[in-house]
Amino acid sequence: MMHTPVVASIDQHGLPDQRVMVLREADRDRRLLRFHTDIRSPKVDQIGDGAPVHILAYEADARVQLRMSGLGRVVSDGPEADAAWAESSLFARRCYLAEQGPGSQSGVPTSGLPTQVEGRKPSEDQVAPGRTNFAVLMVRIDCMDWFSLAQAGHRRALVEWEGGVPHGRWLVP
C-alpha cells in the first residue's frame, strides 16, 4: 500500500520542497488524493488554492512506482475539513496542538506539544483547540506515470486526463 508518498510543491525560491505525507484517502473516480496538514505549515502558502503538486509513491512488494501530478487545494473550513477532522484519531488530532507552527525554531529538541498531552492519549476536549490549525490538502491528479520493475523487463505507462477523459499510452521504461 502506498500509504506514505513524497509530496512536492515549489517553495518561495522556485525550488522543489518535498516531504513524506500520510495518504488519508484516495478517491479513484474523482482522481482525488487527501492528506492532512497544519495550516501554519509552509506548504499551505506554497499550494494554496490551485498550485501544482507532484507526488511520488512506491510499493516495494509490488515493485511499482507512481509519479503523479495535479493541482493542490488546501481546505481548512467547511464540510470536507470537518469530516476529515472528525474521522481522525485522537493521536492524529493531537499533532495540531503544537504551540508553534511546523518549521519554527526551538532552542531544544521538542515535539512542540503542550506537556499535558505529550506522550499521552488526549481526550476529545484536549484536542478540540487543534482544529483551528488543521487543514486538508486535496490533490486532483491530472497525470500519472506508472512504472513496474520486473526481472523479465520493466513496464511503463503514462495516463493524462484532459477534460476528465483519460488518455493513456505505453512508454519505454
PDB file of C-alpha atoms in Angstrom:
ATOM      1  CA  MET A   1       0.000   0.000   0.000  1.00  0.00           C
ATOM      2  CA  MET A   2       1.343   3.407  -0.954  1.00  0.00           C
ATOM      3  CA  HIS A   3       0.466   4.938   2.405  1.00  0.00           C
ATOM      4  CA  THR A   4       3.295   7.458   2.741  1.00  0.00           C
ATOM      5  CA  PRO A   5       4.209   9.072  -0.587  1.00  0.00           C
ATOM      6  CA  VAL A   6       6.546  12.001  -1.115  1.00  0.00           C
ATOM      7  CA  VAL A   7       4.571  15.181  -1.864  1.00  0.00           C
ATOM      8  CA  ALA A   8       6.396  18.033  -3.586  1.00  0.00           C
ATOM      9  CA  SER A   9       5.491  21.668  -4.082  1.00  0.00           C
ATOM     10  CA  ILE A  10       7.526  24.715  -5.115  1.00  0.00           C
ATOM     11  CA  ASP A  11       8.947  26.972  -2.407  1.00  0.00           C
ATOM     12  CA  GLN A  12       9.284  30.763  -2.402  1.00  0.00           C
ATOM     13  CA  HIS A  13      12.661  30.471  -4.171  1.00  0.00           C
ATOM     14  CA  GLY A  14      11.231  28.394  -7.022  1.00  0.00           C
ATOM     15  CA  LEU A  15      12.839  25.201  -5.722  1.00  0.00           C
ATOM     16  CA  PRO A  16      11.175  21.826  -5.101  1.00  0.00           C
ATOM     17  CA  ASP A  17      10.090  21.342  -1.493  1.00  0.00           C
ATOM     18  CA  GLN A  18       9.410  17.697  -0.658  1.00  0.00           C
ATOM     19  CA  ARG A  19       8.042  15.894   2.355  1.00  0.00           C
ATOM     20  CA  VAL A  20       6.642  12.464   3.194  1.00  0.00           C
ATOM     21  CA  MET A  21       2.928  12.682   3.978  1.00  0.00           C
ATOM     22  CA  VAL A  22       0.351  10.150   5.097  1.00  0.00           C
ATOM     23  CA  LEU A  23      -2.209   9.462   2.380  1.00  0.00           C
ATOM     24  CA  ARG A  24      -5.560   9.634   4.170  1.00  0.00           C
ATOM     25  CA  GLU A  25      -7.905   8.925   1.261  1.00  0.00           C
ATOM     26  CA  ALA A  26      -7.733   8.100  -2.437  1.00  0.00           C
ATOM     27  CA  ASP A  27     -10.895   8.619  -4.498  1.00  0.00           C
ATOM     28  CA  ARG A  28     -10.244   6.832  -7.771  1.00  0.00           C
ATOM     29  CA  ASP A  29     -13.394   8.055  -9.542  1.00  0.00           C
ATOM     30  CA  ARG A  30     -12.699  11.715  -8.769  1.00  0.00           C
ATOM     31  CA  ARG A  31      -8.896  11.308  -9.040  1.00  0.00           C
ATOM     32  CA  LEU A  32      -8.504  12.952  -5.637  1.00  0.00           C
ATOM     33  CA  LEU A  33      -5.879  12.286  -3.003  1.00  0.00           C
ATOM     34  CA  ARG A  34      -6.399  13.640   0.511  1.00  0.00           C
ATOM     35  CA  PHE A  35      -3.701  14.464   3.025  1.00  0.00           C
ATOM     36  CA  HIS A  36      -3.854  16.307   6.350  1.00  0.00           C
ATOM     37  CA  THR A  37      -1.664  19.269   7.231  1.00  0.00           C
ATOM     38  CA  ASP A  38      -1.136  22.037   9.746  1.00  0.00           C
ATOM     39  CA  ILE A  39      -2.498  25.338   8.409  1.00  0.00           C
ATOM     40  CA  ARG A  40       0.702  27.015   9.669  1.00  0.00           C
ATOM     41  CA  SER A  41       2.943  24.783   7.529  1.00  0.00           C
ATOM     42  CA  PRO A  42       4.921  26.485   4.715  1.00  0.00           C
ATOM     43  CA  LYS A  43       3.369  24.090   2.176  1.00  0.00           C
ATOM     44  CA  VAL A  44      -0.021  25.704   2.797  1.00  0.00           C
ATOM     45  CA  ASP A  45       1.225  29.010   1.354  1.00  0.00           C
ATOM     46  CA  GLN A  46       3.073  27.165  -1.422  1.00  0.00           C
ATOM     47  CA  ILE A  47      -0.014  25.255  -2.556  1.00  0.00           C
ATOM     48  CA  GLY A  48      -2.926  27.473  -1.543  1.00  0.00           C
ATOM     49  CA  ASP A  49      -5.847  27.049  -3.927  1.00  0.00           C
ATOM     50  CA  GLY A  50      -4.507  25.622  -7.143  1.00  0.00           C
ATOM     51  CA  ALA A  51      -0.715  25.302  -7.276  1.00  0.00           C
ATOM     52  CA  PRO A  52       0.951  22.332  -8.977  1.00  0.00           C
ATOM     53  CA  VAL A  53       1.804  19.369  -6.749  1.00  0.00           C
ATOM     54  CA  HIS A  54       3.890  16.303  -7.601  1.00  0.00           C
ATOM     55  CA  ILE A  55       3.546  13.007  -5.735  1.00  0.00           C
ATOM     56  CA  LEU A  56       5.956  10.075  -5.763  1.00  0.00           C
ATOM     57  CA  ALA A  57       4.820   6.748  -4.315  1.00  0.00           C
ATOM     58  CA  TYR A  58       6.475   3.340  -4.288  1.00  0.00           C
ATOM     59  CA  GLU A  59       5.119  -0.055  -3.296  1.00  0.00           C
ATOM     60  CA  ALA A  60       8.103  -2.290  -2.553  1.00  0.00           C
ATOM     61  CA  ASP A  61       6.237  -5.620  -2.542  1.00  0.00           C
ATOM     62  CA  ALA A  62       4.603  -4.954  -5.915  1.00  0.00           C
ATOM     63  CA  ARG A  63       7.719  -3.146  -7.207  1.00  0.00           C
ATOM     64  CA  VAL A  64       5.542  -0.368  -8.616  1.00  0.00           C
ATOM     65  CA  GLN A  65       6.359   3.332  -8.689  1.00  0.00           C
ATOM     66  CA  LEU A  66       3.725   6.009  -9.320  1.00  0.00           C
ATOM     67  CA  ARG A  67       4.639   9.566 -10.239  1.00  0.00           C
ATOM     68  CA  MET A  68       1.539  11.734 -10.153  1.00  0.00           C
ATOM     69  CA  SER A  69       0.945  15.419 -10.714  1.00  0.00           C
ATOM     70  CA  GLY A  70      -2.031  17.681 -10.387  1.00  0.00           C
ATOM     71  CA  LEU A  71      -3.335  20.804  -8.737  1.00  0.00           C
ATOM     72  CA  GLY A  72      -3.464  21.067  -4.965  1.00  0.00           C
ATOM     73  CA  ARG A  73      -6.042  22.828  -2.863  1.00  0.00           C
ATOM     74  CA  VAL A  74      -5.801  23.464   0.876  1.00  0.00           C
ATOM     75  CA  VAL A  75      -9.127  23.479   2.724  1.00  0.00           C
ATOM     76  CA  SER A  76      -9.341  24.469   6.389  1.00  0.00           C
ATOM     77  CA  ASP A  77     -13.047  25.261   6.764  1.00  0.00           C
ATOM     78  CA  GLY A  78     -16.241  23.574   5.675  1.00  0.00           C
ATOM     79  CA  PRO A  79     -17.631  20.048   5.461  1.00  0.00           C
ATOM     80  CA  GLU A  80     -14.524  18.477   3.834  1.00  0.00           C
ATOM     81  CA  ALA A  81     -12.202  19.615   6.602  1.00  0.00           C
ATOM     82  CA  ASP A  82     -14.766  18.995   9.357  1.00  0.00           C
ATOM     83  CA  ALA A  83     -15.352  15.401   8.212  1.00  0.00           C
ATOM     84  CA  ALA A  84     -11.607  14.717   7.943  1.00  0.00           C
ATOM     85  CA  TRP A  85     -11.052  16.085  11.448  1.00  0.00           C
ATOM     86  CA  ALA A  86     -13.906  14.019  12.887  1.00  0.00           C
ATOM     87  CA  GLU A  87     -12.636  10.763  11.384  1.00  0.00           C
ATOM     88  CA  SER A  88      -9.054  11.303  12.587  1.00  0.00           C
ATOM     89  CA  SER A  89      -7.847   9.509  15.696  1.00  0.00           C
ATOM     90  CA  LEU A  90      -7.203  11.435  18.891  1.00  0.00           C
ATOM     91  CA  PHE A  91      -3.473  10.820  18.439  1.00  0.00           C
ATOM     92  CA  ALA A  92      -3.608  12.251  14.902  1.00  0.00           C
ATOM     93  CA  ARG A  93      -5.540  15.307  16.101  1.00  0.00           C
ATOM     94  CA  ARG A  94      -3.034  15.820  18.916  1.00  0.00           C
ATOM     95  CA  CYS A  95      -0.399  16.835  16.306  1.00  0.00           C
ATOM     96  CA  TYR A  96      -2.294  20.074  15.652  1.00  0.00           C
ATOM     97  CA  LEU A  97      -1.932  21.220  19.260  1.00  0.00           C
ATOM     98  CA  ALA A  98       1.710  22.217  18.757  1.00  0.00           C
ATOM     99  CA  GLU A  99       2.165  25.691  20.169  1.00  0.00           C
ATOM    100  CA  GLN A 100       4.462  26.774  17.316  1.00  0.00           C
ATOM    101  CA  GLY A 101       3.866  26.040  13.652  1.00  0.00           C
ATOM    102  CA  PRO A 102       5.861  23.435  11.705  1.00  0.00           C
ATOM    103  CA  GLY A 103       9.394  24.608  10.966  1.00  0.00           C
ATOM    104  CA  SER A 104       9.516  27.057  13.892  1.00  0.00           C
ATOM    105  CA  GLN A 105      12.895  27.282  15.601  1.00  0.00           C
ATOM    106  CA  SER A 106      13.448  25.867  19.059  1.00  0.00           C
ATOM    107  CA  GLY A 107      16.424  26.007  21.403  1.00  0.00           C
ATOM    108  CA  VAL A 108      15.920  22.349  22.379  1.00  0.00           C
ATOM    109  CA  PRO A 109      14.665  19.165  20.699  1.00  0.00           C
ATOM    110  CA  THR A 110      10.871  19.263  21.025  1.00  0.00           C
ATOM    111  CA  SER A 111       7.610  17.896  19.671  1.00  0.00           C
ATOM    112  CA  GLY A 112       6.097  21.321  20.231  1.00  0.00           C
ATOM    113  CA  LEU A 113       3.163  19.707  22.033  1.00  0.00           C
ATOM    114  CA  PRO A 114       1.826  21.014  25.349  1.00  0.00           C
ATOM    115  CA  THR A 115       3.170  18.947  28.267  1.00  0.00           C
ATOM    116  CA  GLN A 116      -0.314  17.762  29.291  1.00  0.00           C
ATOM    117  CA  VAL A 117      -0.715  15.794  26.035  1.00  0.00           C
ATOM    118  CA  GLU A 118       2.842  14.862  25.099  1.00  0.00           C
ATOM    119  CA  GLY A 119       3.311  11.104  25.390  1.00  0.00           C
ATOM    120  CA  ARG A 120      -0.338  10.584  26.372  1.00  0.00           C
ATOM    121  CA  LYS A 121      -3.587   9.779  24.624  1.00  0.00           C
ATOM    122  CA  PRO A 122      -5.532  13.040  24.700  1.00  0.00           C
ATOM    123  CA  SER A 123      -9.249  13.441  25.290  1.00  0.00           C
ATOM    124  CA  GLU A 124     -11.739  14.940  22.819  1.00  0.00           C
ATOM    125  CA  ASP A 125     -11.769  18.132  24.884  1.00  0.00           C
ATOM    126  CA  GLN A 126      -7.977  18.340  24.876  1.00  0.00           C
ATOM    127  CA  VAL A 127      -7.661  18.033  21.084  1.00  0.00           C
ATOM    128  CA  ALA A 128     -10.544  20.397  20.247  1.00  0.00           C
ATOM    129  CA  PRO A 129      -8.329  23.544  20.159  1.00  0.00           C
ATOM    130  CA  GLY A 130      -6.160  21.869  17.487  1.00  0.00           C
ATOM    131  CA  ARG A 131      -8.994  22.117  14.959  1.00  0.00           C
ATOM    132  CA  THR A 132      -8.019  25.736  14.204  1.00  0.00           C
ATOM    133  CA  ASN A 133      -4.617  24.507  12.951  1.00  0.00           C
ATOM    134  CA  PHE A 134      -5.992  21.604  10.893  1.00  0.00           C
ATOM    135  CA  ALA A 135      -6.483  21.559   7.125  1.00  0.00           C
ATOM    136  CA  VAL A 136      -6.800  19.036   4.336  1.00  0.00           C
ATOM    137  CA  LEU A 137      -4.695  19.046   1.203  1.00  0.00           C
ATOM    138  CA  MET A 138      -6.678  17.780  -1.773  1.00  0.00           C
ATOM    139  CA  VAL A 139      -4.801  16.947  -4.976  1.00  0.00           C
ATOM    140  CA  ARG A 140      -6.681  16.230  -8.200  1.00  0.00           C
ATOM    141  CA  ILE A 141      -4.455  14.014 -10.324  1.00  0.00           C
ATOM    142  CA  ASP A 142      -4.080  15.134 -13.958  1.00  0.00           C
ATOM    143  CA  CYS A 143      -1.118  12.954 -14.922  1.00  0.00           C
ATOM    144  CA  MET A 144       0.101   9.567 -13.690  1.00  0.00           C
ATOM    145  CA  ASP A 145       3.292   7.791 -14.733  1.00  0.00           C
ATOM    146  CA  TRP A 146       3.155   4.087 -13.770  1.00  0.00           C
ATOM    147  CA  PHE A 147       6.433   2.140 -13.645  1.00  0.00           C
ATOM    148  CA  SER A 148       6.671  -1.566 -12.858  1.00  0.00           C
ATOM    149  CA  LEU A 149      10.033  -3.138 -12.061  1.00  0.00           C
ATOM    150  CA  ALA A 150      10.306  -6.737 -13.256  1.00  0.00           C
ATOM    151  CA  GLN A 151      13.218  -9.085 -13.739  1.00  0.00           C
ATOM    152  CA  ALA A 152      11.815 -10.132 -17.121  1.00  0.00           C
ATOM    153  CA  GLY A 153      11.667  -6.477 -18.185  1.00  0.00           C
ATOM    154  CA  HIS A 154      10.251  -3.277 -16.758  1.00  0.00           C
ATOM    155  CA  ARG A 155       6.983  -1.759 -17.993  1.00  0.00           C
ATOM    156  CA  ARG A 156       5.871   1.872 -18.033  1.00  0.00           C
ATOM    157  CA  ALA A 157       2.659   3.689 -18.898  1.00  0.00           C
ATOM    158  CA  LEU A 158       1.509   7.301 -18.852  1.00  0.00           C
ATOM    159  CA  VAL A 159      -2.086   8.400 -18.287  1.00  0.00           C
ATOM    160  CA  GLU A 160      -3.125  12.044 -18.702  1.00  0.00           C
ATOM    161  CA  TRP A 161      -6.622  13.416 -18.156  1.00  0.00           C
ATOM    162  CA  GLU A 162      -7.965  16.164 -20.389  1.00  0.00           C
ATOM    163  CA  GLY A 163     -11.457  17.409 -19.631  1.00  0.00           C
ATOM    164  CA  GLY A 164     -11.928  14.433 -17.320  1.00  0.00           C
ATOM    165  CA  VAL A 165     -11.138  11.956 -20.105  1.00  0.00           C
ATOM    166  CA  PRO A 166      -8.121   9.663 -19.598  1.00  0.00           C
ATOM    167  CA  HIS A 167      -5.612   9.258 -22.414  1.00  0.00           C
ATOM    168  CA  GLY A 168      -3.051   6.522 -21.862  1.00  0.00           C
ATOM    169  CA  ARG A 169      -0.051   5.247 -23.710  1.00  0.00           C
ATOM    170  CA  TRP A 170       2.760   2.808 -23.125  1.00  0.00           C
ATOM    171  CA  LEU A 171       6.273   4.185 -22.746  1.00  0.00           C
ATOM    172  CA  VAL A 172       9.653   2.554 -22.936  1.00  0.00           C
ATOM    173  CA  PRO A 173      10.949   2.323 -19.354  1.00  0.00           C
TER     174      PRO A 173
END
